[in-house]
Tab-separated table of C-alpha atoms in Angstrom:
chain	number	residue	atom	x	y	z
A	832	MET	CA	20.603	21.436	-7.505
A	833	ASN	CA	21.440	18.572	-9.369
A	834	LEU	CA	20.577	16.802	-13.090
A	835	PHE	CA	17.890	15.256	-11.664
A	836	ARG	CA	16.930	17.958	-9.917
A	837	LEU	CA	17.229	20.191	-13.329
A	838	GLY	CA	15.850	18.050	-15.173
A	839	GLY	CA	13.094	16.831	-13.346
A	840	ASP	CA	11.865	20.960	-13.264
A	841	LEU	CA	12.266	20.652	-16.704
A	842	LEU	CA	10.584	17.874	-17.547
A	843	HIS	CA	7.511	19.116	-15.230
A	844	VAL	CA	7.390	22.455	-17.091
A	845	PHE	CA	8.257	21.065	-21.039
A	846	SER	CA	5.000	18.643	-19.344
A	847	ILE	CA	2.668	21.276	-19.189
A	848	PHE	CA	3.627	23.078	-22.425
A	849	VAL	CA	2.761	19.463	-24.012
A	850	LEU	CA	-0.658	19.364	-22.489
A	851	THR	CA	-1.050	23.250	-23.664
A	852	LEU	CA	0.236	22.271	-27.095
A	853	LYS	CA	-2.479	19.468	-27.335
A	854	ILE	CA	-5.153	21.900	-25.891
A	855	LYS	CA	-3.732	24.534	-29.323
A	856	THR	CA	-3.221	22.369	-31.403
A	857	SER	CA	-6.661	19.642	-31.450
A	858	LYS	CA	-8.600	23.445	-30.057
A	859	ASN	CA	-10.079	20.605	-27.344
A	860	VAL	CA	-9.875	19.665	-24.338
A	861	ALA	CA	-11.291	16.101	-24.671
A	862	GLY	CA	-9.545	13.100	-22.611
A	863	ILE	CA	-7.941	16.342	-20.189
A	864	SER	CA	-9.147	16.121	-16.097
A	865	LEU	CA	-10.777	19.664	-15.347
A	866	ARG	CA	-10.738	18.051	-11.854
A	867	THR	CA	-6.715	17.228	-11.253
A	868	GLN	CA	-5.863	20.809	-13.252
A	869	GLN	CA	-8.045	22.769	-10.526
A	870	LEU	CA	-5.457	20.299	-7.854
A	871	TYR	CA	-3.215	21.379	-9.333
A	872	LEU	CA	-3.391	25.328	-9.960
A	873	LEU	CA	-4.722	23.772	-5.312
A	874	VAL	CA	-1.407	23.142	-4.767
A	875	PHE	CA	0.815	25.660	-6.477
A	876	CYS	CA	-1.023	28.128	-4.853
A	877	THR	CA	-0.654	26.459	-1.192
A	878	ARG	CA	2.605	26.074	-1.869
A	879	TYR	CA	4.206	29.025	-2.804
A	880	LEU	CA	2.611	31.219	-0.710
A	881	ASP	CA	6.271	32.009	0.723
A	882	LEU	CA	6.570	33.654	-2.917
A	883	LEU	CA	4.477	36.547	-0.914
A	884	PHE	CA	7.719	37.154	1.931
A	885	THR	CA	11.186	36.026	-0.590
A	886	ASN	CA	12.934	38.258	-2.054
A	887	PRO	CA	13.973	36.631	-5.070
A	888	PHE	CA	17.285	38.297	-5.092
A	889	ARG	CA	18.537	36.012	-2.248
A	890	SER	CA	20.498	34.026	-4.099
A	891	GLY	CA	20.489	32.000	-7.418
A	892	LEU	CA	18.529	29.571	-6.362
A	893	THR	CA	15.627	31.632	-4.793
A	894	MET	CA	15.354	33.372	-8.055
A	895	TYR	CA	15.340	30.106	-9.865
A	896	ASN	CA	12.689	28.888	-7.626
A	897	THR	CA	10.321	32.441	-7.857
A	898	VAL	CA	10.507	31.860	-12.003
A	899	PHE	CA	9.695	28.329	-11.755
A	900	LYS	CA	7.306	29.010	-8.760
A	901	ILE	CA	5.449	31.795	-11.016
A	902	LEU	CA	5.698	29.859	-14.311
A	903	PHE	CA	3.507	26.700	-12.561
A	904	ILE	CA	0.841	29.181	-11.024
A	905	ALA	CA	0.743	31.235	-14.333
A	906	SER	CA	0.730	28.325	-16.651
A	907	SER	CA	-1.570	26.061	-14.258
A	908	ALA	CA	-3.648	29.092	-13.814
A	909	TYR	CA	-4.145	29.581	-18.197
A	910	ILE	CA	-4.574	26.010	-18.053
A	911	VAL	CA	-7.958	26.089	-16.434
A	912	TYR	CA	-9.328	28.956	-18.594
A	913	LEU	CA	-8.661	27.170	-21.206
A	914	MET	CA	-10.214	24.349	-20.197
A	915	ARG	CA	-13.085	26.456	-18.211
A	916	LYS	CA	-13.670	29.072	-20.113
A	917	LYS	CA	-12.072	29.027	-24.122
A	918	TYR	CA	-13.166	24.876	-24.903
A	919	LYS	CA	-15.664	24.540	-22.491
A	920	GLN	CA	-18.168	22.939	-25.698
A	921	THR	CA	-15.776	20.170	-25.557
A	922	TYR	CA	-14.611	18.991	-22.238
A	923	SER	CA	-15.081	15.582	-20.473
A	924	VAL	CA	-17.685	16.544	-18.340
A	925	LYS	CA	-19.498	13.317	-18.505
A	926	ASP	CA	-16.754	11.129	-17.540
A	927	ASP	CA	-14.804	13.458	-15.119
A	928	THR	CA	-16.222	12.495	-12.516
A	929	PHE	CA	-13.239	11.159	-9.720
A	930	ARG	CA	-15.013	12.872	-6.414
A	931	VAL	CA	-12.284	15.126	-5.619
A	932	GLU	CA	-13.517	15.440	-1.839
A	933	PHE	CA	-11.669	11.496	-1.344
A	934	LEU	CA	-8.626	13.224	-1.741
A	935	ILE	CA	-8.902	17.061	-0.007
A	936	VAL	CA	-9.869	15.918	3.147
A	937	PRO	CA	-7.659	13.228	3.808
A	938	ALA	CA	-4.655	15.770	2.205
A	939	CYS	CA	-6.264	17.920	4.855
A	940	LEU	CA	-5.938	15.999	7.807
A	941	ALA	CA	-2.451	15.054	6.793
A	942	GLY	CA	-0.942	18.131	6.849
A	943	THR	CA	-3.054	19.196	9.137
A	944	LEU	CA	-1.292	16.110	11.376
A	945	PHE	CA	1.902	15.380	9.991
A	946	HIS	CA	3.797	18.250	9.056
A	947	TYR	CA	7.670	20.048	10.403
A	948	ARG	CA	6.636	23.166	11.987
A	949	ASN	CA	3.372	23.489	13.836
A	950	THR	CA	3.073	27.044	12.127
A	951	PHE	CA	0.298	27.725	9.254
A	952	PHE	CA	2.221	28.340	6.420
A	953	GLU	CA	4.454	25.046	6.906
A	954	ILE	CA	0.652	23.561	7.386
A	955	VAL	CA	-0.640	25.011	4.623
A	956	TRP	CA	2.713	22.873	2.918
A	957	ALA	CA	2.292	19.676	3.816
A	958	PHE	CA	-1.453	19.904	2.533
A	959	SER	CA	0.142	20.919	-0.656
A	960	ILE	CA	2.823	17.862	-0.320
A	961	TYR	CA	-0.219	15.746	0.277
A	962	MET	CA	-2.327	17.315	-2.066
A	963	GLU	CA	0.614	16.680	-5.237
A	964	SER	CA	0.869	13.085	-4.751
A	965	VAL	CA	-2.353	12.039	-5.607
A	966	ALA	CA	-4.073	14.768	-8.096
A	967	ILE	CA	-3.173	13.016	-10.531
A	968	ILE	CA	-5.964	10.084	-10.062
A	969	PRO	CA	-8.955	12.422	-11.120
A	970	GLN	CA	-6.788	11.902	-14.807
A	971	LEU	CA	-5.775	8.592	-14.469
A	972	TYR	CA	-9.318	7.510	-13.477
A	973	LEU	CA	-10.902	9.532	-16.754
A	974	LEU	CA	-8.097	7.845	-19.303
A	975	GLN	CA	-9.347	4.569	-17.578
A	976	LYS	CA	-12.696	5.352	-18.303
A	977	THR	CA	-12.593	6.602	-21.809
A	978	GLY	CA	-10.259	3.775	-22.716
A	979	GLU	CA	-7.902	5.767	-25.479
A	980	VAL	CA	-6.171	8.918	-25.328
A	981	GLU	CA	-4.483	11.406	-28.071
A	982	ASN	CA	-0.504	11.426	-28.068
A	983	LEU	CA	-0.705	14.530	-26.359
A	984	THR	CA	-2.549	13.487	-23.635
A	985	SER	CA	-0.812	10.464	-22.934
A	986	HIS	CA	2.583	12.343	-23.660
A	987	TYR	CA	1.881	14.446	-20.959
A	988	ILE	CA	0.857	12.092	-18.197
A	989	ALA	CA	4.313	10.303	-19.031
A	990	CYS	CA	6.639	12.900	-18.623
A	991	LEU	CA	4.524	14.077	-15.533
A	992	GLY	CA	5.776	10.403	-14.005
A	993	GLY	CA	9.454	11.436	-15.650
A	994	TYR	CA	9.545	14.534	-13.609
A	995	ARG	CA	8.499	12.461	-10.714
A	996	ALA	CA	11.088	9.698	-11.070
A	997	LEU	CA	13.349	12.106	-11.565
A	998	TYR	CA	12.446	14.176	-8.211
A	999	LEU	CA	13.443	10.629	-6.784
A	1000	LEU	CA	16.095	10.468	-7.530
A	1001	ASN	CA	17.351	13.945	-6.815
A	1002	TRP	CA	15.950	12.718	-3.144
A	1003	VAL	CA	18.469	10.055	-3.468
A	1004	TRP	CA	21.497	11.580	-4.579
A	1005	ARG	CA	21.287	14.174	-1.822
A	1006	PHE	CA	20.415	12.031	0.709
A	1007	PHE	CA	24.247	10.430	0.045
A	1008	THR	CA	25.918	13.909	-0.887
A	1009	GLU	CA	23.886	16.371	1.934
A	1010	PRO	CA	24.343	14.762	5.762
A	1011	ARG	CA	21.760	16.561	6.954
A	1012	TYR	CA	19.250	15.998	4.322
A	1013	ARG	CA	16.511	14.236	5.727
A	1014	HIS	CA	12.549	15.093	3.512
A	1015	TRP	CA	10.827	12.159	5.142
A	1016	ILE	CA	7.029	14.283	3.719
A	1017	GLU	CA	8.686	14.275	0.099
A	1018	TRP	CA	9.774	11.281	0.705
A	1019	ILE	CA	7.197	9.032	2.067
A	1020	ALA	CA	4.324	11.777	-0.547
A	1021	GLY	CA	6.790	11.916	-3.652
A	1022	THR	CA	7.292	7.338	-3.016
A	1023	ILE	CA	3.642	7.460	-3.445
A	1024	GLN	CA	2.198	10.038	-6.429
A	1025	THR	CA	5.354	8.130	-8.521
A	1026	ALA	CA	4.061	4.473	-8.148
A	1027	LEU	CA	0.903	5.874	-9.303
A	1028	TYR	CA	2.021	6.055	-12.082
A	1029	ALA	CA	3.259	2.591	-12.981
A	1030	ASP	CA	0.524	1.028	-13.614
A	1031	PHE	CA	-0.304	3.827	-16.194
A	1032	PHE	CA	3.671	3.771	-17.447
A	1033	TYR	CA	2.725	-0.162	-18.215
A	1034	TYR	CA	0.653	0.999	-21.298
A	1035	TYR	CA	2.087	3.823	-22.334
A	1036	PHE	CA	4.927	1.633	-23.368
A	1037	LEU	CA	3.568	-1.161	-24.196
A	1038	ASN	CA	1.200	1.317	-26.851
A	1039	LYS	CA	4.520	2.965	-27.595
A	1040	THR	CA	6.490	0.035	-28.895
A	1041	LYS	CA	3.585	-0.251	-31.370
A	1042	GLY	CA	3.418	2.665	-32.547
A	1043	GLN	CA	-1.030	3.079	-31.505
A	1044	LYS	CA	-2.471	5.510	-29.161
A	1045	LEU	CA	-3.154	4.551	-25.425
A	1046	LYS	CA	-5.325	2.213	-25.618
A	1047	LEU	CA	-6.193	0.542	-21.903
A	1048	PRO	CA	-7.761	-2.885	-21.648
B	485	ARG	CA	17.299	22.181	13.425
B	486	ARG	CA	17.003	25.778	11.505
B	487	GLN	CA	14.926	28.562	13.160
B	488	LEU	CA	13.195	28.202	9.392
B	489	ARG	CA	13.190	25.802	7.268
B	490	ILE	CA	13.119	26.908	4.234
B	491	HIS	CA	12.264	24.515	1.207
B	492	ASP	CA	14.869	24.128	-1.346
B	493	GLU	CA	12.607	21.878	-3.761
B	494	LEU	CA	9.725	23.140	-6.044
């Protein structure tokens, strides 16, 4: 555990909190991609299958991981519920149209072909890593289609990008402090994932410095 | 390499 990792995890939780806050305060889910949220739910459910077999009391880190894993699954399920049931009428159904097959199928293929160990759980785990790296794409697509989003929604995406950036720093840190740290799947997928936010950040900061709502050209 | 790789990150 290092500060980058801890900061990344906390920022990840914070981003979900910001998203829930946006939905609760505005009582609408306009500008939020249900497709991205459902992909995240899929990512968490597949990655954290090990919850079923891990004793959370084995170590402090296991307990920490278990708490976060349950939190991520529960909160993303809750957001999907809010979007599909409670605030259904406000959902940007006409604009949230990115074809997720183009993401799920390649992630399945990548997971099947490139994994650490040839076991069911390792293949599903690798799939979840590849899936997460591109899960934000429907959200970014919706964003550029509508052109403008509420501040809290843009803060949400910014926090997610920040969480990814901190994870990259965590890996750099671990690479130099742990002699046998060789996690190429996380590095490749994580770098792709973080790079996806680059364009968003450019416009985010451009608009923030002007104190405006996020507006894309 | 360890027999069972335990993913220690989220």
